[in-house]
Each structure stands twice: as structure tokens, then as C-alpha cells.
């Protein structure tokens, strides 16, 4: 970003280049425009571009929403493939229906760019793809190359599953 840009151009750059701006501009969570109200501690995490982030947290701290928004951003703005992992396929179904689908339906921009290829385990988001996979099935984990991985409840799976999931990134340019 250069200082020669207008305020409007800077705002556009913020949305296009940061997950922080993307969340504020495009995301509706539980029927309300996304904000960091009561979650100010997440601002630095949304702005962080380090390739590895680990969040150890209590329940209801906003980390699953963070994972969703980062996934939408990487698919939409970068045209990349993301795999969002859960311990089981049942966890995937519940999360996809109860948490992801409402964000898509309530967020105008996201609704416009999402193609519900398979509304539970695969969605095309802009030029990218967002997969949801349980980690108990090695076959479903092995079949997809990815550019970004999100692990929800990683402490519920073994080291073997973690290592297999990490191999999905072997050919990514991210």
C-alpha cells in the first residue's frame, strides 16, 4: 500500500489484502455484521500473515469463525484451495450446516461467490475451493492437494492423522 492512495483506495486495499478487512467488509455472523466487539484480542491474529498459527483457547473465543473467514479469504482473494479439518465426518456435517451455511446465506458478497458444489463437504468459493474433511478417514484426507489447512479440535486426533494432513501442502506455493 502506498501513501498516494485515497482513503477509498486504502479501504479497498485493506479488504483485498487482509483477512481483517475482509471480515469487516464481507462477513455476517449470527445475523450481525462482523465486528471485533468483545473479541479485540483477535485483531492481531486476523492481521498476522505467518504461515503457521496455533491457538490454544477456551470455548467460544471466536477461533472457528476466524478459521472460516480465513478460509473464505484465501479461496476468494487468492484463488487457492483450503481444507478445513475436524476429527470426524459427523463434526464436519454439523459445522458445515450450522456454522458455515448461515455465514454464506447472510453475507451478500460470500453468497454471490459461493457455488455449493456439495453443500456439506465441498464448496467453490470464487476461484478457490473449500473442502471440509474428517480426519478419521485417511482416504478422504489423502485425495486433495491444498494451499491452506485449518484444524478444528486438533487435540482430538492422533499424530499420524496430523502428519498425513500436513502432506496436503507439499506442492503449495503459499
PDB file of C-alpha atoms in Angstrom:
ATOM      1  CA  UNK A   1       0.000   0.000   0.000  1.00  0.00           C
ATOM      2  CA  UNK A   2       1.343   3.390  -0.912  1.00  0.00           C
ATOM      3  CA  UNK A   3       0.690   6.749   0.754  1.00  0.00           C
ATOM      4  CA  UNK A   4      -0.516   8.165  -2.599  1.00  0.00           C
ATOM      5  CA  UNK A   5      -3.800   6.242  -2.396  1.00  0.00           C
ATOM      6  CA  UNK A   6      -7.091   7.911  -1.467  1.00  0.00           C
ATOM      7  CA  UNK A   7      -8.967   6.830   1.667  1.00  0.00           C
ATOM      8  CA  UNK A   8     -11.364   4.834  -0.515  1.00  0.00           C
ATOM      9  CA  UNK A   9      -8.497   3.102  -2.316  1.00  0.00           C
ATOM     10  CA  UNK A  10      -6.818   2.318   1.009  1.00  0.00           C
ATOM     11  CA  UNK A  11     -10.054   0.814   2.305  1.00  0.00           C
ATOM     12  CA  UNK A  12     -10.303  -1.358  -0.817  1.00  0.00           C
ATOM     13  CA  UNK A  13      -6.690  -2.470  -0.381  1.00  0.00           C
ATOM     14  CA  UNK A  14      -7.380  -3.350   3.261  1.00  0.00           C
ATOM     15  CA  UNK A  15     -10.294  -5.568   2.211  1.00  0.00           C
ATOM     16  CA  UNK A  16      -8.407  -7.206  -0.647  1.00  0.00           C
ATOM     17  CA  UNK A  17      -5.110  -7.734   1.134  1.00  0.00           C
ATOM     18  CA  UNK A  18      -6.027  -8.582   4.713  1.00  0.00           C
ATOM     19  CA  UNK A  19      -8.300 -11.076   6.387  1.00  0.00           C
ATOM     20  CA  UNK A  20      -9.070  -8.359   8.919  1.00  0.00           C
ATOM     21  CA  UNK A  21     -10.537  -6.044   6.264  1.00  0.00           C
ATOM     22  CA  UNK A  22     -12.271  -8.929   4.506  1.00  0.00           C
ATOM     23  CA  UNK A  23     -14.031  -9.961   7.722  1.00  0.00           C
ATOM     24  CA  UNK A  24     -15.229  -6.432   8.491  1.00  0.00           C
ATOM     25  CA  UNK A  25     -16.415  -5.756   4.940  1.00  0.00           C
ATOM     26  CA  UNK A  26     -17.995  -9.017   3.864  1.00  0.00           C
ATOM     27  CA  UNK A  27     -18.918 -11.241   6.792  1.00  0.00           C
ATOM     28  CA  UNK A  28     -22.189 -11.526   8.671  1.00  0.00           C
ATOM     29  CA  UNK A  29     -22.071 -13.764  11.739  1.00  0.00           C
ATOM     30  CA  UNK A  30     -25.226 -14.838  13.562  1.00  0.00           C
ATOM     31  CA  UNK A  31     -27.238 -12.233  11.656  1.00  0.00           C
ATOM     32  CA  UNK A  32     -24.926  -9.306  12.519  1.00  0.00           C
ATOM     33  CA  UNK A  33     -22.180  -7.599  10.538  1.00  0.00           C
ATOM     34  CA  UNK A  34     -18.860  -8.988  11.743  1.00  0.00           C
ATOM     35  CA  UNK A  35     -17.061  -6.902  14.335  1.00  0.00           C
ATOM     36  CA  UNK A  36     -14.311  -7.367  16.874  1.00  0.00           C
ATOM     37  CA  UNK A  37     -16.621  -6.223  19.683  1.00  0.00           C
ATOM     38  CA  UNK A  38     -15.846  -8.482  22.676  1.00  0.00           C
ATOM     39  CA  UNK A  39     -13.120 -10.136  20.577  1.00  0.00           C
ATOM     40  CA  UNK A  40     -10.495  -7.376  20.298  1.00  0.00           C
ATOM     41  CA  UNK A  41      -7.835  -9.938  21.183  1.00  0.00           C
ATOM     42  CA  UNK A  42      -8.386 -11.495  17.720  1.00  0.00           C
ATOM     43  CA  UNK A  43      -7.357  -8.396  15.743  1.00  0.00           C
ATOM     44  CA  UNK A  44      -3.644  -9.255  15.791  1.00  0.00           C
ATOM     45  CA  UNK A  45      -4.414 -12.836  14.764  1.00  0.00           C
ATOM     46  CA  UNK A  46      -6.518 -11.669  11.800  1.00  0.00           C
ATOM     47  CA  UNK A  47      -3.666  -9.358  10.740  1.00  0.00           C
ATOM     48  CA  UNK A  48      -0.947 -11.994  11.250  1.00  0.00           C
ATOM     49  CA  UNK A  49       0.407 -13.409   7.989  1.00  0.00           C
ATOM     50  CA  UNK A  50       2.669 -16.054   9.497  1.00  0.00           C
ATOM     51  CA  UNK A  51       2.117 -19.381   7.701  1.00  0.00           C
ATOM     52  CA  UNK A  52       1.625 -21.292  10.962  1.00  0.00           C
ATOM     53  CA  UNK A  53      -0.750 -20.183  13.671  1.00  0.00           C
ATOM     54  CA  UNK A  54      -1.704 -22.197  16.702  1.00  0.00           C
ATOM     55  CA  UNK A  55      -4.470 -21.062  19.008  1.00  0.00           C
ATOM     56  CA  UNK A  56      -4.910 -22.694  22.383  1.00  0.00           C
ATOM     57  CA  UNK A  57      -8.101 -21.325  23.841  1.00  0.00           C
ATOM     58  CA  UNK A  58     -11.198 -21.711  25.936  1.00  0.00           C
ATOM     59  CA  UNK A  59     -14.594 -22.375  24.351  1.00  0.00           C
ATOM     60  CA  UNK A  60     -16.471 -19.656  22.428  1.00  0.00           C
ATOM     61  CA  UNK A  61     -13.473 -17.434  21.758  1.00  0.00           C
ATOM     62  CA  UNK A  62     -14.092 -16.866  18.028  1.00  0.00           C
ATOM     63  CA  UNK A  63     -11.439 -19.213  16.641  1.00  0.00           C
ATOM     64  CA  UNK A  64     -13.833 -21.256  14.479  1.00  0.00           C
ATOM     65  CA  UNK A  65     -15.199 -18.060  12.933  1.00  0.00           C
ATOM     66  CA  UNK A  66     -11.589 -16.978  12.354  1.00  0.00           C
ATOM     67  CA  UNK A  67     -10.910 -20.285  10.578  1.00  0.00           C
ATOM     68  CA  UNK A  68     -13.985 -19.840   8.397  1.00  0.00           C
ATOM     69  CA  UNK A  69     -13.198 -16.253   7.450  1.00  0.00           C
ATOM     70  CA  UNK A  70      -9.540 -17.005   6.698  1.00  0.00           C
ATOM     71  CA  UNK A  71     -10.717 -19.910   4.530  1.00  0.00           C
ATOM     72  CA  UNK A  72     -13.163 -17.731   2.588  1.00  0.00           C
ATOM     73  CA  UNK A  73     -10.467 -15.071   2.149  1.00  0.00           C
ATOM     74  CA  UNK A  74      -7.823 -17.493   0.818  1.00  0.00           C
ATOM     75  CA  UNK A  75     -10.301 -19.059  -1.629  1.00  0.00           C
ATOM     76  CA  UNK A  76     -11.873 -15.766  -2.728  1.00  0.00           C
ATOM     77  CA  UNK A  77      -8.953 -13.341  -2.889  1.00  0.00           C
ATOM     78  CA  UNK A  78      -6.093 -15.766  -3.624  1.00  0.00           C
ATOM     79  CA  UNK A  79      -7.971 -18.436  -5.625  1.00  0.00           C
ATOM     80  CA  UNK A  80      -6.444 -21.194  -3.509  1.00  0.00           C
ATOM     81  CA  UNK A  81      -7.644 -24.488  -2.039  1.00  0.00           C
ATOM     82  CA  UNK A  82      -8.327 -24.827   1.685  1.00  0.00           C
ATOM     83  CA  UNK A  83      -9.091 -27.954   3.682  1.00  0.00           C
ATOM     84  CA  UNK A  84     -10.899 -27.377   6.968  1.00  0.00           C
ATOM     85  CA  UNK A  85     -10.316 -30.452   9.138  1.00  0.00           C
ATOM     86  CA  UNK A  86     -12.368 -31.815  12.022  1.00  0.00           C
ATOM     87  CA  UNK A  87     -11.872 -35.053  13.938  1.00  0.00           C
ATOM     88  CA  UNK A  88     -14.876 -36.824  12.342  1.00  0.00           C
ATOM     89  CA  UNK A  89     -17.167 -36.553   9.322  1.00  0.00           C
ATOM     90  CA  UNK A  90     -20.089 -36.004  11.703  1.00  0.00           C
ATOM     91  CA  UNK A  91     -18.282 -32.942  13.111  1.00  0.00           C
ATOM     92  CA  UNK A  92     -17.907 -31.738   9.502  1.00  0.00           C
ATOM     93  CA  UNK A  93     -21.615 -32.143   8.757  1.00  0.00           C
ATOM     94  CA  UNK A  94     -22.689 -30.303  11.896  1.00  0.00           C
ATOM     95  CA  UNK A  95     -20.216 -27.434  11.447  1.00  0.00           C
ATOM     96  CA  UNK A  96     -20.939 -27.037   7.751  1.00  0.00           C
ATOM     97  CA  UNK A  97     -24.696 -26.913   8.234  1.00  0.00           C
ATOM     98  CA  UNK A  98     -24.894 -24.969  11.495  1.00  0.00           C
ATOM     99  CA  UNK A  99     -21.979 -22.537  11.167  1.00  0.00           C
ATOM    100  CA  UNK A 100     -20.808 -22.222   7.547  1.00  0.00           C
ATOM    101  CA  UNK A 101     -24.129 -22.254   5.717  1.00  0.00           C
ATOM    102  CA  UNK A 102     -25.573 -19.322   7.722  1.00  0.00           C
ATOM    103  CA  UNK A 103     -22.459 -17.215   7.052  1.00  0.00           C
ATOM    104  CA  UNK A 104     -22.814 -17.886   3.333  1.00  0.00           C
ATOM    105  CA  UNK A 105     -26.541 -17.149   3.322  1.00  0.00           C
ATOM    106  CA  UNK A 106     -26.260 -13.979   5.430  1.00  0.00           C
ATOM    107  CA  UNK A 107     -23.146 -12.467   3.797  1.00  0.00           C
ATOM    108  CA  UNK A 108     -24.052 -10.938   0.425  1.00  0.00           C
ATOM    109  CA  UNK A 109     -20.564 -10.998  -1.108  1.00  0.00           C
ATOM    110  CA  UNK A 110     -19.838 -14.536   0.047  1.00  0.00           C
ATOM    111  CA  UNK A 111     -23.250 -15.763  -1.110  1.00  0.00           C
ATOM    112  CA  UNK A 112     -22.519 -14.319  -4.575  1.00  0.00           C
ATOM    113  CA  UNK A 113     -19.160 -16.084  -4.938  1.00  0.00           C
ATOM    114  CA  UNK A 114     -20.013 -19.480  -3.425  1.00  0.00           C
ATOM    115  CA  UNK A 115     -21.101 -22.379  -5.576  1.00  0.00           C
ATOM    116  CA  UNK A 116     -22.477 -25.139  -3.367  1.00  0.00           C
ATOM    117  CA  UNK A 117     -20.736 -27.941  -5.224  1.00  0.00           C
ATOM    118  CA  UNK A 118     -21.654 -30.243  -2.339  1.00  0.00           C
ATOM    119  CA  UNK A 119     -23.089 -28.137   0.434  1.00  0.00           C
ATOM    120  CA  UNK A 120     -21.515 -30.128   3.260  1.00  0.00           C
ATOM    121  CA  UNK A 121     -18.009 -31.167   2.281  1.00  0.00           C
ATOM    122  CA  UNK A 122     -17.051 -29.056  -0.745  1.00  0.00           C
ATOM    123  CA  UNK A 123     -17.772 -25.524  -1.874  1.00  0.00           C
ATOM    124  CA  UNK A 124     -16.285 -23.472  -4.653  1.00  0.00           C
ATOM    125  CA  UNK A 125     -15.537 -20.017  -3.252  1.00  0.00           C
ATOM    126  CA  UNK A 126     -14.628 -17.618  -6.026  1.00  0.00           C
ATOM    127  CA  UNK A 127     -11.765 -19.225  -7.925  1.00  0.00           C
ATOM    128  CA  UNK A 128     -10.790 -21.412  -4.963  1.00  0.00           C
ATOM    129  CA  UNK A 129     -12.183 -24.498  -3.306  1.00  0.00           C
ATOM    130  CA  UNK A 130     -13.063 -25.086   0.330  1.00  0.00           C
ATOM    131  CA  UNK A 131     -13.147 -28.695   1.492  1.00  0.00           C
ATOM    132  CA  UNK A 132     -14.383 -29.913   4.867  1.00  0.00           C
ATOM    133  CA  UNK A 133     -12.961 -33.252   5.975  1.00  0.00           C
ATOM    134  CA  UNK A 134     -12.994 -35.505   8.997  1.00  0.00           C
ATOM    135  CA  UNK A 135      -9.540 -36.758   9.938  1.00  0.00           C
ATOM    136  CA  UNK A 136     -10.610 -40.297  10.814  1.00  0.00           C
ATOM    137  CA  UNK A 137     -10.823 -41.221   7.112  1.00  0.00           C
ATOM    138  CA  UNK A 138      -7.332 -41.437   5.617  1.00  0.00           C
ATOM    139  CA  UNK A 139      -8.695 -41.910   2.085  1.00  0.00           C
ATOM    140  CA  UNK A 140     -10.681 -38.653   2.177  1.00  0.00           C
ATOM    141  CA  UNK A 141      -7.661 -36.872   3.642  1.00  0.00           C
ATOM    142  CA  UNK A 142      -5.191 -38.146   1.021  1.00  0.00           C
ATOM    143  CA  UNK A 143      -7.071 -37.216  -2.110  1.00  0.00           C
ATOM    144  CA  UNK A 144      -6.787 -33.396  -2.050  1.00  0.00           C
ATOM    145  CA  UNK A 145      -3.802 -31.099  -2.520  1.00  0.00           C
ATOM    146  CA  UNK A 146      -4.192 -27.842  -0.596  1.00  0.00           C
ATOM    147  CA  UNK A 147      -2.701 -24.419  -0.034  1.00  0.00           C
ATOM    148  CA  UNK A 148      -4.014 -23.871   3.489  1.00  0.00           C
ATOM    149  CA  UNK A 149      -5.171 -26.180   6.261  1.00  0.00           C
ATOM    150  CA  UNK A 150      -7.416 -25.307   9.180  1.00  0.00           C
ATOM    151  CA  UNK A 151      -7.629 -27.746  12.075  1.00  0.00           C
ATOM    152  CA  UNK A 152     -10.534 -27.536  14.492  1.00  0.00           C
ATOM    153  CA  UNK A 153     -10.225 -29.647  17.643  1.00  0.00           C
ATOM    154  CA  UNK A 154      -6.781 -30.894  16.617  1.00  0.00           C
ATOM    155  CA  UNK A 155      -6.195 -32.282  20.084  1.00  0.00           C
ATOM    156  CA  UNK A 156      -8.826 -34.954  19.309  1.00  0.00           C
ATOM    157  CA  UNK A 157      -6.772 -36.670  16.563  1.00  0.00           C
ATOM    158  CA  UNK A 158      -3.536 -38.636  16.538  1.00  0.00           C
ATOM    159  CA  UNK A 159      -0.092 -37.685  15.273  1.00  0.00           C
ATOM    160  CA  UNK A 160      -0.436 -39.996  12.260  1.00  0.00           C
ATOM    161  CA  UNK A 161      -3.536 -38.140  11.052  1.00  0.00           C
ATOM    162  CA  UNK A 162      -1.862 -34.777  11.635  1.00  0.00           C
ATOM    163  CA  UNK A 163       1.179 -35.791   9.581  1.00  0.00           C
ATOM    164  CA  UNK A 164      -0.995 -37.099   6.743  1.00  0.00           C
ATOM    165  CA  UNK A 165      -2.962 -33.846   6.679  1.00  0.00           C
ATOM    166  CA  UNK A 166       0.238 -31.770   6.587  1.00  0.00           C
ATOM    167  CA  UNK A 167       1.327 -33.610   3.430  1.00  0.00           C
ATOM    168  CA  UNK A 168      -1.566 -31.939   1.593  1.00  0.00           C
ATOM    169  CA  UNK A 169       0.597 -28.802   1.466  1.00  0.00           C
ATOM    170  CA  UNK A 170       3.616 -30.388  -0.229  1.00  0.00           C
ATOM    171  CA  UNK A 171       3.056 -28.676  -3.587  1.00  0.00           C
ATOM    172  CA  UNK A 172       1.569 -25.378  -2.471  1.00  0.00           C
ATOM    173  CA  UNK A 173       3.225 -22.117  -3.418  1.00  0.00           C
ATOM    174  CA  UNK A 174       1.882 -20.487  -0.257  1.00  0.00           C
TER     175      UNK A 174
END
